Coordinates of C-alpha atoms in Angstrom, one line a residue:
X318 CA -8.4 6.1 9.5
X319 CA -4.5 4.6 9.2
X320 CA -3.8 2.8 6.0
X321 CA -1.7 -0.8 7.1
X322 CA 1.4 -1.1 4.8
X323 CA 1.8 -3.8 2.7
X324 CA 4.3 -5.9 0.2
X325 CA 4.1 -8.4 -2.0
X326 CA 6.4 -11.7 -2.2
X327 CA 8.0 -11.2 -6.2
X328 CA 8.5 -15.2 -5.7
X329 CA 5.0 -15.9 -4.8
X330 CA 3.5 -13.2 -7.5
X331 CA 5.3 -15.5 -10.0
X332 CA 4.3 -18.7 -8.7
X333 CA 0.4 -17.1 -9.1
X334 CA 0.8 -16.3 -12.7
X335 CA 2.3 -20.4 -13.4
X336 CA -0.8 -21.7 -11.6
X337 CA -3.0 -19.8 -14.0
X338 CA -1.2 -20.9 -16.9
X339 CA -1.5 -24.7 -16.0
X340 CA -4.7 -24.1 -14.9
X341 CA -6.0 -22.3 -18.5
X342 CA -4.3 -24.7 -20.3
X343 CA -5.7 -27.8 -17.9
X344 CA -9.6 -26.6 -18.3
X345 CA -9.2 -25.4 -21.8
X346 CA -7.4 -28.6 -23.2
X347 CA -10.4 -30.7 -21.7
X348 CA -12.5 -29.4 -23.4
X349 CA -11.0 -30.2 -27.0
X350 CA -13.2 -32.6 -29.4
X351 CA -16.2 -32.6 -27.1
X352 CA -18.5 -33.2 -30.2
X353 CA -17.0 -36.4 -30.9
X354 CA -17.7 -37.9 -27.4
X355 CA -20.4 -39.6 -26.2
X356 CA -22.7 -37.4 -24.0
X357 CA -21.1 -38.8 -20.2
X358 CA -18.0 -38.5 -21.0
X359 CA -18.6 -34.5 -22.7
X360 CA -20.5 -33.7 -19.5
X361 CA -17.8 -35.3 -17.5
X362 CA -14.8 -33.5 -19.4
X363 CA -17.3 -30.1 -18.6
X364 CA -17.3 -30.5 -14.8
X365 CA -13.2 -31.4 -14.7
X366 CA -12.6 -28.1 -16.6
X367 CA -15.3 -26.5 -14.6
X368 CA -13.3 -27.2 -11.5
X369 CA -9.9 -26.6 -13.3
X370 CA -10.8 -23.4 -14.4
X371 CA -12.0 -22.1 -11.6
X372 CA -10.4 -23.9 -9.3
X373 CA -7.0 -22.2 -10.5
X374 CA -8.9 -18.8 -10.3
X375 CA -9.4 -19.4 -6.4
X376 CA -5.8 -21.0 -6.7
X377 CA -4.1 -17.9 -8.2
X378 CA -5.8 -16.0 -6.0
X379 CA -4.5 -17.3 -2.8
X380 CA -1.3 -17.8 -3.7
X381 CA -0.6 -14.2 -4.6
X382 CA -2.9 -13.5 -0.9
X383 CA 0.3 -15.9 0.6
X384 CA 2.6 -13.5 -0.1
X385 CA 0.8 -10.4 0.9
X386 CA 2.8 -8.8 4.2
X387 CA 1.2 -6.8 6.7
X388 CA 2.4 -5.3 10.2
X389 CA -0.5 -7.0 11.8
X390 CA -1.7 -10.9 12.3
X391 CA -4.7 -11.6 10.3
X392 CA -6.9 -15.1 9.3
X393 CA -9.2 -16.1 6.4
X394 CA -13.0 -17.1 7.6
X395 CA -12.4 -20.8 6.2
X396 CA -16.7 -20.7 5.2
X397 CA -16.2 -17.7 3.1
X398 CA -12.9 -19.0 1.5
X399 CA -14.7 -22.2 0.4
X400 CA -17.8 -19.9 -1.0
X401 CA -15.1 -17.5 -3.1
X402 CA -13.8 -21.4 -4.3
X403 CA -17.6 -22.7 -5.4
X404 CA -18.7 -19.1 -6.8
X405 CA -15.8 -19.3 -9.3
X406 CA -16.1 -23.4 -10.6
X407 CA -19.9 -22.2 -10.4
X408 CA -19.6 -19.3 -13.0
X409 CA -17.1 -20.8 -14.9
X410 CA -19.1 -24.3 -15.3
X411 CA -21.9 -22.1 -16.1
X412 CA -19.7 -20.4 -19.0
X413 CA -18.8 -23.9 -20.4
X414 CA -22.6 -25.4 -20.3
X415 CA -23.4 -22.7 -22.9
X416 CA -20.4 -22.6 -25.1
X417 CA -20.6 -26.3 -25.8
X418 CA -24.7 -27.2 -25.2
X419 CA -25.9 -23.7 -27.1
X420 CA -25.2 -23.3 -31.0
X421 CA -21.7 -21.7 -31.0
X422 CA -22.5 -17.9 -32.6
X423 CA -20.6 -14.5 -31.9
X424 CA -22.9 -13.9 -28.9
X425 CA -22.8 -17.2 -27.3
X426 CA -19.1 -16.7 -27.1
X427 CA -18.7 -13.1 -26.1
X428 CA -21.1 -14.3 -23.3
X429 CA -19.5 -16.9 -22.0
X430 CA -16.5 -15.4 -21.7
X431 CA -18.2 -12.1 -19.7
X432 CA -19.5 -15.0 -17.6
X433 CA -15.7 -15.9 -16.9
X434 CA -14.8 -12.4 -16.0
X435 CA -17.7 -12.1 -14.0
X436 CA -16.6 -15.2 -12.4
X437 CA -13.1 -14.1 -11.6
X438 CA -14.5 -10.5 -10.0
X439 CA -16.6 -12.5 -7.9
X440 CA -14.1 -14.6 -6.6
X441 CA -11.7 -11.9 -6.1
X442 CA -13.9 -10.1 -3.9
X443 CA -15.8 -12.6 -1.9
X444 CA -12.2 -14.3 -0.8
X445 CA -11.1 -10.5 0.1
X446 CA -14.2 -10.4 2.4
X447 CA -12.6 -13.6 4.0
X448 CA -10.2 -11.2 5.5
X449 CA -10.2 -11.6 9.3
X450 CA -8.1 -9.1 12.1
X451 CA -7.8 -6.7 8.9
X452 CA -10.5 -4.8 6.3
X453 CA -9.5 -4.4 2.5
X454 CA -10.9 -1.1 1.4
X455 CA -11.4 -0.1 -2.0
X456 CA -10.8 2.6 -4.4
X457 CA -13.7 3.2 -7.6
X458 CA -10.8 3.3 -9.9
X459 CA -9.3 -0.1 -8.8
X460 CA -12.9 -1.9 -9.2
X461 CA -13.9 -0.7 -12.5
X462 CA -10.4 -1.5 -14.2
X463 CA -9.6 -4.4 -13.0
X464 CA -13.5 -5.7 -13.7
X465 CA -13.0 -4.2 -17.6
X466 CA -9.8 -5.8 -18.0
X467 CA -11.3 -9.2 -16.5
X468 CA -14.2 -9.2 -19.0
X469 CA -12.7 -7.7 -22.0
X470 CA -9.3 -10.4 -21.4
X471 CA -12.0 -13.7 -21.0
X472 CA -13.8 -12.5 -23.7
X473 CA -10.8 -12.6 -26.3
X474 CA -9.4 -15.8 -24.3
X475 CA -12.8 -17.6 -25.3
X476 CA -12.8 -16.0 -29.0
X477 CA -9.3 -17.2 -29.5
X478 CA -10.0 -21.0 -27.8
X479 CA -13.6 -21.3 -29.2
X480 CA -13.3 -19.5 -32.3
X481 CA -11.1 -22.3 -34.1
X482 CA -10.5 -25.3 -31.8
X483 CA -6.5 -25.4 -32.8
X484 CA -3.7 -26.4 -30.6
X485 CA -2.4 -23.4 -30.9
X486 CA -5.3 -21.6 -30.2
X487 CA -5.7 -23.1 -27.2
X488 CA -2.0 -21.7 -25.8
X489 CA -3.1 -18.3 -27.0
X490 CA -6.4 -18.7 -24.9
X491 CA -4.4 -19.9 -21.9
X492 CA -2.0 -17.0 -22.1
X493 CA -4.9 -14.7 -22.2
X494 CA -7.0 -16.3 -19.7
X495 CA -3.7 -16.3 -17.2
X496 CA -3.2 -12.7 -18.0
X497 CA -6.7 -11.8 -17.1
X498 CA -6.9 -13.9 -13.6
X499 CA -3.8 -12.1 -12.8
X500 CA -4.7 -8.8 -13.7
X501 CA -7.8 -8.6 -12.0
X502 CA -5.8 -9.8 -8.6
X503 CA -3.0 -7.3 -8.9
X504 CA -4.8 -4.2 -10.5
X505 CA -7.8 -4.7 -7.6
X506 CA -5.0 -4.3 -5.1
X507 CA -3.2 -1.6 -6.6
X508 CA -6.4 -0.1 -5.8
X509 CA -6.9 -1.6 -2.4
X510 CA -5.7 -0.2 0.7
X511 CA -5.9 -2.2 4.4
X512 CA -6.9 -1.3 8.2
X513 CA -7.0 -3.0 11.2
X514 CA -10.1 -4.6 13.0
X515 CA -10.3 -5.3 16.3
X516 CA -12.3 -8.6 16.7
X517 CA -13.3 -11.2 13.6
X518 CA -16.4 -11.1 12.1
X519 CA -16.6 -14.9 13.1
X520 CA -18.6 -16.1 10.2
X521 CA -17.0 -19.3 10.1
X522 CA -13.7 -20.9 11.7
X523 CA -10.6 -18.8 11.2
X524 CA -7.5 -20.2 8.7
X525 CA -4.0 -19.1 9.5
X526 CA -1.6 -18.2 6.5
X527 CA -0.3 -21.8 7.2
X528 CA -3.4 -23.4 7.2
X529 CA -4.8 -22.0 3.9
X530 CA -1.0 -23.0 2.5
X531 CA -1.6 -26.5 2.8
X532 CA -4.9 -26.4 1.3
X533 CA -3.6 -24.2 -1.5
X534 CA -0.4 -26.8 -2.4
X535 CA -3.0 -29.3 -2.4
X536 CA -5.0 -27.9 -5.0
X537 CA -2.2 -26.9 -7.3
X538 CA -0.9 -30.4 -7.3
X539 CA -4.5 -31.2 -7.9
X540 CA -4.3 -28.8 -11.0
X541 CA -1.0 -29.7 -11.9
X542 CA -1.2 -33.4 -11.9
X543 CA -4.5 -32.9 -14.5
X544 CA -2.2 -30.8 -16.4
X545 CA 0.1 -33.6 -16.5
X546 CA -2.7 -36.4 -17.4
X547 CA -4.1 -33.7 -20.4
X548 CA -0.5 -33.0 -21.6
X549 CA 0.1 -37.1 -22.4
X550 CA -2.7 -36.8 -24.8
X551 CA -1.8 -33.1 -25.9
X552 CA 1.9 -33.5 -26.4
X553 CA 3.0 -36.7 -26.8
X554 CA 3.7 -37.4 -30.8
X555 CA 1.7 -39.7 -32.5
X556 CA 3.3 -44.0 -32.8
X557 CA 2.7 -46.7 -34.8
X558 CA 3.4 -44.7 -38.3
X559 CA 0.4 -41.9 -37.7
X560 CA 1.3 -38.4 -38.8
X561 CA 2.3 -35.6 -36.5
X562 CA -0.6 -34.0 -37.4
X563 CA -3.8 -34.9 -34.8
X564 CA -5.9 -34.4 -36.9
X565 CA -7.6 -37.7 -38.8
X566 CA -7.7 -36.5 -42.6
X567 CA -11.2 -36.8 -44.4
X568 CA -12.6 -40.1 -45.0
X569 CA -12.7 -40.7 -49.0
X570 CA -16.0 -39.9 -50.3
X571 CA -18.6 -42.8 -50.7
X572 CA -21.6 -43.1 -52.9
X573 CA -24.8 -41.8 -51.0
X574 CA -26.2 -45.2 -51.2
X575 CA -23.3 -46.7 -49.5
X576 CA -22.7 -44.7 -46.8
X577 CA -24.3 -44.7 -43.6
X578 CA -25.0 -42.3 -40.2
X579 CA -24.4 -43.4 -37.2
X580 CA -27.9 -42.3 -35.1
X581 CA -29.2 -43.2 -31.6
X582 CA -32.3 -45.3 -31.3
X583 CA -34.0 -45.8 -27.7
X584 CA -30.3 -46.2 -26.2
X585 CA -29.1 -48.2 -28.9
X586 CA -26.7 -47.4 -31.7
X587 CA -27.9 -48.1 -35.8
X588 CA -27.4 -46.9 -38.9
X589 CA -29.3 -44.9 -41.5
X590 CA -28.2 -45.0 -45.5
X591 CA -27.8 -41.6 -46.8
X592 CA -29.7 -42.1 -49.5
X593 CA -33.1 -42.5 -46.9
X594 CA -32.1 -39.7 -45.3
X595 CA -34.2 -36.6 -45.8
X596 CA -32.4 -33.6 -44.6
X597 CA -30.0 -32.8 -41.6
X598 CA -30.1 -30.5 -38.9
X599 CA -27.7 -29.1 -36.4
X600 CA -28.5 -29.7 -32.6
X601 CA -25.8 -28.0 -30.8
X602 CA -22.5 -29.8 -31.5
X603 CA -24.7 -32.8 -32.5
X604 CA -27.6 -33.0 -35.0
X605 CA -30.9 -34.2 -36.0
X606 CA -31.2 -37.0 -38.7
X607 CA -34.8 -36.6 -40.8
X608 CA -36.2 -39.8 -42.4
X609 CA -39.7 -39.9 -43.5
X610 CA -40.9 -41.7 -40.4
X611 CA -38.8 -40.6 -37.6
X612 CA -36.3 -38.1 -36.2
X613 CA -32.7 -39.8 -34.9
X614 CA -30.1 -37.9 -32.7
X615 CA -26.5 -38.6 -34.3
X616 CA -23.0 -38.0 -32.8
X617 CA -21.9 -36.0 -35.8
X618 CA -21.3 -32.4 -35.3
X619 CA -22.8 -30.4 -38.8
X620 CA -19.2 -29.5 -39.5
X621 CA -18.7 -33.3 -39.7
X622 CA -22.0 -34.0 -41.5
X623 CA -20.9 -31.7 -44.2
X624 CA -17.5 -33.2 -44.9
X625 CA -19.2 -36.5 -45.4
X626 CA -22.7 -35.5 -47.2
X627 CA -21.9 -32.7 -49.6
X628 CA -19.8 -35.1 -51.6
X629 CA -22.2 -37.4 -51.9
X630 CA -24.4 -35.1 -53.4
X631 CA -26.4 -33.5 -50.4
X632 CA -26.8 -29.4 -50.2
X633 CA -26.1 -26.6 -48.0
X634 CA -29.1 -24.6 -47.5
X635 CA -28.5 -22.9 -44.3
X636 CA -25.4 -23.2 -41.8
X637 CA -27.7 -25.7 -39.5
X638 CA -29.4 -27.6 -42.5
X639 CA -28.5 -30.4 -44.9
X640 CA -30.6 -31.2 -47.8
X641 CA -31.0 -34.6 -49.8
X642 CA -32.0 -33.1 -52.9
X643 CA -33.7 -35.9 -54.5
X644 CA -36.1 -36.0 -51.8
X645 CA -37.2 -32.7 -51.8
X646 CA -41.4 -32.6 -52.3
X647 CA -41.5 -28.8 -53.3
X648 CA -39.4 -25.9 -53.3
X649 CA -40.7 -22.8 -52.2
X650 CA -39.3 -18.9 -52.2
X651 CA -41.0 -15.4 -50.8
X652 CA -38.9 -12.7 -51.9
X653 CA -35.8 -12.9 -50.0
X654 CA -35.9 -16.1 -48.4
X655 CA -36.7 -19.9 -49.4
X656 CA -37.4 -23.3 -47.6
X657 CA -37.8 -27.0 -49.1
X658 CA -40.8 -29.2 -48.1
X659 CA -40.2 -32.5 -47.7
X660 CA -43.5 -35.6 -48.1
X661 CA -44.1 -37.2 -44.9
X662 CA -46.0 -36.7 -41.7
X663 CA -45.3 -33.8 -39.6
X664 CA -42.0 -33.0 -41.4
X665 CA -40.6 -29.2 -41.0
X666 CA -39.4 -27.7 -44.4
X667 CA -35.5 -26.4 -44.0
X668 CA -34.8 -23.1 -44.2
X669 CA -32.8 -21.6 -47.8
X670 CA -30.6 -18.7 -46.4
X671 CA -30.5 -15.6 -48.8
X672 CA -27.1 -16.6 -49.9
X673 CA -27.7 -19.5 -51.1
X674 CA -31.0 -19.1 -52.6
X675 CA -30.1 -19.1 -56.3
X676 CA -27.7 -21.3 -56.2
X677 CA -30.1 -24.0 -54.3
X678 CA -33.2 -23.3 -56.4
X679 CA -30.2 -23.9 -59.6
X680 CA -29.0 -27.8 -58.1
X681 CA -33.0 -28.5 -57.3
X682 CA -33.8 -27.6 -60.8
X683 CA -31.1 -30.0 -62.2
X684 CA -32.4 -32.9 -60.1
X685 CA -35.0 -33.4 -63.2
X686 CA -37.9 -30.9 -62.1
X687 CA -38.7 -33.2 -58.9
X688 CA -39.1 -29.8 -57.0
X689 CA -40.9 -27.1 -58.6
X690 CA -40.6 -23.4 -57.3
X691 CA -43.6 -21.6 -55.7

């Protein structure tokens, strides 16, 4: 069997690597604040990153496949080309349903970003079996690294971008998720080695080099004009006497009987006083407002809910629950662990985490006795 030479364009390798930079920082930028939007818009700002991100994975991908140079004429099956395109925005949509539907924990995020990698892999290969006129052959070696370094370089991108939602965080992210597109492309072909085929497979219609060009330019301005639309919104300072800083500082505290939750009610939007308020849970980057008759579904993220609550007098019990002490029925504890029960129909008692145990059972005995321990 004779091995086909091959070379690289240095120009186009480079051009690769700036498409999954823009396309990184496009996907990863949309998805900033997603708590704080209502639920089209964060299913919306999901499917744009969805197609961002994995868009620029086919992008990259076909750009550095531009400047690959063989001895021989060869095509791209255009059907298997647009399945390497879906399988990626696929995966990578899949990633970003559970990082931002599921609770946000240490496995939710290593998964998401294996998902990623996975993602990437798929893509790589699938568009190498597009190959038409010539047959990419591959070496163990070449498969396993470049599939460790995919996984293992998604998995810190999404535990440096999800792990704290900074700015800043999000470059680091996008530097790491452009380093792991472009390693996977370039240490697969180290690995890769090409021979002629007689006749195409003739899956679907055959693509020249110039063909799949134009559709490739396309979708990098498509990528790069989001870029440009996130970037107004990501870089452009602050007018009208507003800090430098995006972020909105914390509200001042208010009295528990003056402030209110915004909750959702049959479609429509109404508030709830604090003070009727039972206890709070977290619902994925929402939560779940508890008042003696019903259950409401509020915007706030718990994160958000704390800021507000714990200074008007509510308590921590568990990283997903918010307790209104002076409605707490009873107070109950089994060895290592605790829960509050609450008077009304139906209602769940929230969880006391070990850690907090004593120092919940402590604030519930100074509300006057109104819970006693069992």
């Amino acid at each position: 069997m004779e091995f086909l030479s091959f070379t690289h364009s240095g120009f186009l390798i480079a051009m690769s690597f700036v498409v999954a930079l823009v396309a990184g920082f496009t996907g990863l930028s949309l998805t900033r604040d997603l708590s704080k939007k209502p639920m089209f818009q964060k299913k919306a700002s999901i499917a744009l990153a969805a197609i961002a991100l994995g868009g620029g994975i086919w992008a990259m991908h076909f750009v550095a496949m531009l400047g690959l140079q063989l001895p021989i004429l060869f095509y791209y099956d255009a059907a298997i080309t647009l399945v390497s395109a879906l399988s990626a925005i696929l995966l990578v949509g899949a990633a970003l349903i559970l990082v931002h539907f599921a609770e946000r924990t240490s496995t939710v995020i290593t998964l998401a970003g294996g998902i990623v990698g996975v993602g990437i892999l798929v893509m790589h290969y699938i568009g190498m079996a597009g190959l038409e006129l010539c047959r990419a052959i591959y070496t163990p070696w070449g498969v396993v690294f470049s599939s460790i370094v995919a996984i293992g370089m998604c998995i810190l991108a999404f535990w440096i971008a999800y792990g704290h939602r900074t700015n800043r965080n999000i470059v680091l992210g996008t530097l790491c998720f452009a380093i792991a597109v472009c390693s996977v492309h370039f240490l697969a072909m180290a690995g890769t080695k090409f021979v002629a085929e007689p006749s195409p497979a003739e899956f679907g219609p055959l693509m020249s080099n110039e063909t799949l060009a134009l559709g490739v330019i396309f979708f990098s301005f498509v990528i790069f004009g989001a870029c440009l639309w996130v970037s107004v919104t990501y870089l452009v300072a602050p007018t009208h006497g507003q800090a430098a800083n995006p972020v909105k500082p914390s509200p001042e505290p208010e009295p528990a009987a003056q402030l209110q939750i915004p909750c959702e009610r049959d479609g429509g939007k109404v508030f709830i006083w604090a003070s009727d308020v039972l206890f709070v849970r977290a619902d994925g980057h929402y939560t779940q407002i508890y008042t003696v008759d019903e259950r409401l579904f509020c915007v706030w993220s718990v994160t958000e809910a704390s800021k507000r609550l714990l200074p008007v007098g509510f308590l921590q019990t568990h990283r997903s629950y918010l307790v209104n002490p002076g409605r707490v029925a009873r107070f109950e504890r089994t060895k290592d662990k605790g829960r509050c029960i609450f008077d009304g129909a139906d209602l769940p008692p929230a969880p006391v985490s070990r850690s907090k145990l004593k120092a919940i059972q402590d604030a519930l005995a100074a509300q006057g006795g109104a819970a006693r321990a069992v």
